[in-house]
Tab-separated table of C-alpha atoms in Angstrom:
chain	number	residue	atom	x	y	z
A	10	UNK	CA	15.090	19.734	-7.852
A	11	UNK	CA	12.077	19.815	-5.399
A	12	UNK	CA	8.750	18.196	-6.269
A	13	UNK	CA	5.708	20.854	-6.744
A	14	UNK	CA	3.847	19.131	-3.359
A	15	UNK	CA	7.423	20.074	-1.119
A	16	UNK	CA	7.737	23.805	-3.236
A	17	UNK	CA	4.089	24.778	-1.871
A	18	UNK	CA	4.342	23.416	1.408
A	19	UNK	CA	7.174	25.456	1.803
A	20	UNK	CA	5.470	28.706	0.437
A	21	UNK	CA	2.588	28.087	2.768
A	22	UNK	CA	4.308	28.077	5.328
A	23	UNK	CA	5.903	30.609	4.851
A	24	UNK	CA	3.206	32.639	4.433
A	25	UNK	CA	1.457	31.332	7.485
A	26	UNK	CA	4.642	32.164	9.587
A	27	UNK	CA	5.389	35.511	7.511
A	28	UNK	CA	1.397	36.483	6.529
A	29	UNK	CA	0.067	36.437	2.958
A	30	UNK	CA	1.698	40.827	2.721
A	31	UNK	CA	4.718	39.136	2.724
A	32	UNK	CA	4.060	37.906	-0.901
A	33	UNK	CA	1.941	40.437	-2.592
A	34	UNK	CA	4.288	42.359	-4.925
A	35	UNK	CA	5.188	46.475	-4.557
A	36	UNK	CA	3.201	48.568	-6.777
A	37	UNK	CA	6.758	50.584	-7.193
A	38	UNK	CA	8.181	49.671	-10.590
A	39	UNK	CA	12.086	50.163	-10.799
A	40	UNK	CA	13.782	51.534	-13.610
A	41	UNK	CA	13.109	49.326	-17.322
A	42	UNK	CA	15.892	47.100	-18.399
A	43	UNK	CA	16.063	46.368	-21.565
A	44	UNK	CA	12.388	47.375	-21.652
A	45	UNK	CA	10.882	45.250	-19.566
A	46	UNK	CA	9.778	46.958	-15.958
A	47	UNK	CA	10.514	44.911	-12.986
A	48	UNK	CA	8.741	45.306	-9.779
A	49	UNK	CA	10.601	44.961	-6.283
A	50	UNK	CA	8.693	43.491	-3.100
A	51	UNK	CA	8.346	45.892	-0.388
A	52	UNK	CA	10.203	45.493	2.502
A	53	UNK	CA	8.430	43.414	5.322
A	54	UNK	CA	6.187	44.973	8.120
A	55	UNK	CA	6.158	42.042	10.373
A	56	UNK	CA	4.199	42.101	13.450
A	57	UNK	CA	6.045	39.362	14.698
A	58	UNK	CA	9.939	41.655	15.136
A	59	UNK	CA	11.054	40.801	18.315
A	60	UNK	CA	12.932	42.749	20.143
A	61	UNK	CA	15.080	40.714	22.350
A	62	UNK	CA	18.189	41.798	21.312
A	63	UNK	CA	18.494	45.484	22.804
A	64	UNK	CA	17.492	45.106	26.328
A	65	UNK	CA	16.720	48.032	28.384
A	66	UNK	CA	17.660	46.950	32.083
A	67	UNK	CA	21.403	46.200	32.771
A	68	UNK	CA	21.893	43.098	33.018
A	69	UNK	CA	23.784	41.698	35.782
A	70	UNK	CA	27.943	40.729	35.258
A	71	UNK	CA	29.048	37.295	34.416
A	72	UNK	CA	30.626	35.097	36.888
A	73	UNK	CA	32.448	32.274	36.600
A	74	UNK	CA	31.922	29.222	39.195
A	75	UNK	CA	33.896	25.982	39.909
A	76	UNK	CA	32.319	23.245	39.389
A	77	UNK	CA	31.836	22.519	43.416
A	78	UNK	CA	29.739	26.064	43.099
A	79	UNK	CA	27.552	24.700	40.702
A	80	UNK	CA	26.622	21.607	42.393
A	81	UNK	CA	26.373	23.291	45.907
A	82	UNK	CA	28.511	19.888	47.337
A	83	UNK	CA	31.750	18.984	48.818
A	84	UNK	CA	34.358	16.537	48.175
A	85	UNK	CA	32.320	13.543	49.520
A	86	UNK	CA	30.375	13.570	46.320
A	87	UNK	CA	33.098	14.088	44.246
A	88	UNK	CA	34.420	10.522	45.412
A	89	UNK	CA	31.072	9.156	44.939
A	90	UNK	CA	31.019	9.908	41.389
A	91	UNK	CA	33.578	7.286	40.636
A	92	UNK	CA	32.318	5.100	38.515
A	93	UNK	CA	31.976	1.611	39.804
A	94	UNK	CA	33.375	-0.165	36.447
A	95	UNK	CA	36.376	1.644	37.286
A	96	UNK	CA	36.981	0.973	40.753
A	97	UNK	CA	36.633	-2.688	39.719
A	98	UNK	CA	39.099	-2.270	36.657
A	99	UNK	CA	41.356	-1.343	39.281
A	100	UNK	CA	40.538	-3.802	42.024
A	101	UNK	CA	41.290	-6.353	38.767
A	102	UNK	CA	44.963	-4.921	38.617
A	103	UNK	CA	45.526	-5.023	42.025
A	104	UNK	CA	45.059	-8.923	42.086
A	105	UNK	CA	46.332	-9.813	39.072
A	106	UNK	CA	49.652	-8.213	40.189
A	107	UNK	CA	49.345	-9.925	43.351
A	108	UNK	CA	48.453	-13.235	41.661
A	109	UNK	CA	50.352	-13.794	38.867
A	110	UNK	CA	53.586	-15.902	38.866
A	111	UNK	CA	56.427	-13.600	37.086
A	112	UNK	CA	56.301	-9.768	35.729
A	113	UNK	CA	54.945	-10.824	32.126
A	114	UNK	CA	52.573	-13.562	33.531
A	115	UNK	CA	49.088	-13.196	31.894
A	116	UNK	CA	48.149	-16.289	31.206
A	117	UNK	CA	48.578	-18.688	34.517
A	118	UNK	CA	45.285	-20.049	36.252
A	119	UNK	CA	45.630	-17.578	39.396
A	120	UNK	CA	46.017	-14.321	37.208
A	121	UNK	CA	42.974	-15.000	35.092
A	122	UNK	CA	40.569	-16.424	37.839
A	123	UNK	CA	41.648	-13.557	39.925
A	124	UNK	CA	40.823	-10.929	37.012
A	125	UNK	CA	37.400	-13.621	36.709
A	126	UNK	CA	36.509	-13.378	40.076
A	127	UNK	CA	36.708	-9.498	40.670
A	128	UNK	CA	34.600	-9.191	37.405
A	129	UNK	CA	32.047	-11.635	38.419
A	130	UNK	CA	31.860	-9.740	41.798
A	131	UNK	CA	31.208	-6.714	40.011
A	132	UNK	CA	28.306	-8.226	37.729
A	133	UNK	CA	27.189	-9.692	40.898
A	134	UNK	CA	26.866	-6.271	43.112
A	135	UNK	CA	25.616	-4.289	39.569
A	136	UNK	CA	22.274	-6.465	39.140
A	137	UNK	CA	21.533	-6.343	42.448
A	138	UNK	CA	21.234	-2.728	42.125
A	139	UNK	CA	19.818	-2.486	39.148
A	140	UNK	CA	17.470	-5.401	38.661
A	141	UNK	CA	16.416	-4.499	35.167
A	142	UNK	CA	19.249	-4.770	33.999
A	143	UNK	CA	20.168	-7.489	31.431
A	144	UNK	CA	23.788	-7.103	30.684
C-alpha cells in the first residue's frame, strides 16, 4: 500500500489542481441503506473546463505531403543524407571483391588489409570532421 506522506501529497495536490470544493462533501443525503445515510459529493464546478474540444471556426482540410514537401528540397539532399558509415561499408565490399584471391577468400593478407585500409580511411576523414570525437 502507499505510505501516509505519498497518500497526502497526492490529496494536496489534488486539491491545489482541483480547489479545496472539490472535497467538501454534498449536503444531499441519498436514500439509507441498511440505516446508515450516505452522502454523495456534488458534481465538480471547475473553473478550469477547457473547452478545446468543440471548436467554432472550420478548420482547414488535411493534406498529405511527400516527404520532399516537407523538407522544401530536391534530390541533391536526398543523396547527401547517406550516411558515411555506409558508403564506406560499401567501398569495403568493393575491394575486398577486387582483392581477394578465390570466391570464398576471406582470410588472405590483400582481402583483410584492403577491408583495413578503407576502414582506417574512414576513421581518418570522420575525426577530422568531428574533432571531439573519441571513437
Amino acid at each position: 500500500m502507499f505510505s501516509k506522506n505519498i497518500l497526502l501529497a497526492a490529496i494536496a495536490a489534488s486539491a491545489a489542481l482541483l480547489g479545496a470544493d472539490a472535497f467538501a462533501p454534498s449536503a444531499r443525503p441519498l436514500q439509507a441503506y441498511s440505516g446508515i445515510a450516505r452522502t454523495i459529493a456534488t458534481p465538480l464546478a471547475s473553473s478550469h473546463a477547457v473547452d478545446d474540444d468543440v471548436s467554432t471556426d472550420e478548420e482547414p482540410a488535411d493534406f498529405i505531403l511527400s516527404a520532399v514537401e516537407l523538407d522544401g528540397s530536391d534530390d541533391d539532399a536526398v543523396e547527401d543524407a547517406v550516411p558515411a558509415r555506409f558508403l564506406s561499408a560499401q567501398r569495403i565490399q568493393e575491394l575486398r571483391v577486387t582483392h581477394r584471391r578465390h570466391e570464398t577468400d576471406t582470410g588472405s593478407p590483400e582481402y583483410q588489409v584492403a577491408g583495413m585500409s578503407e576502414r582506417i580511411a574512414h576513421l581518418t576523414n570522420h575525426l577530422k570532421e568531428h574533432p571531439k570525437d573519441f571513437s
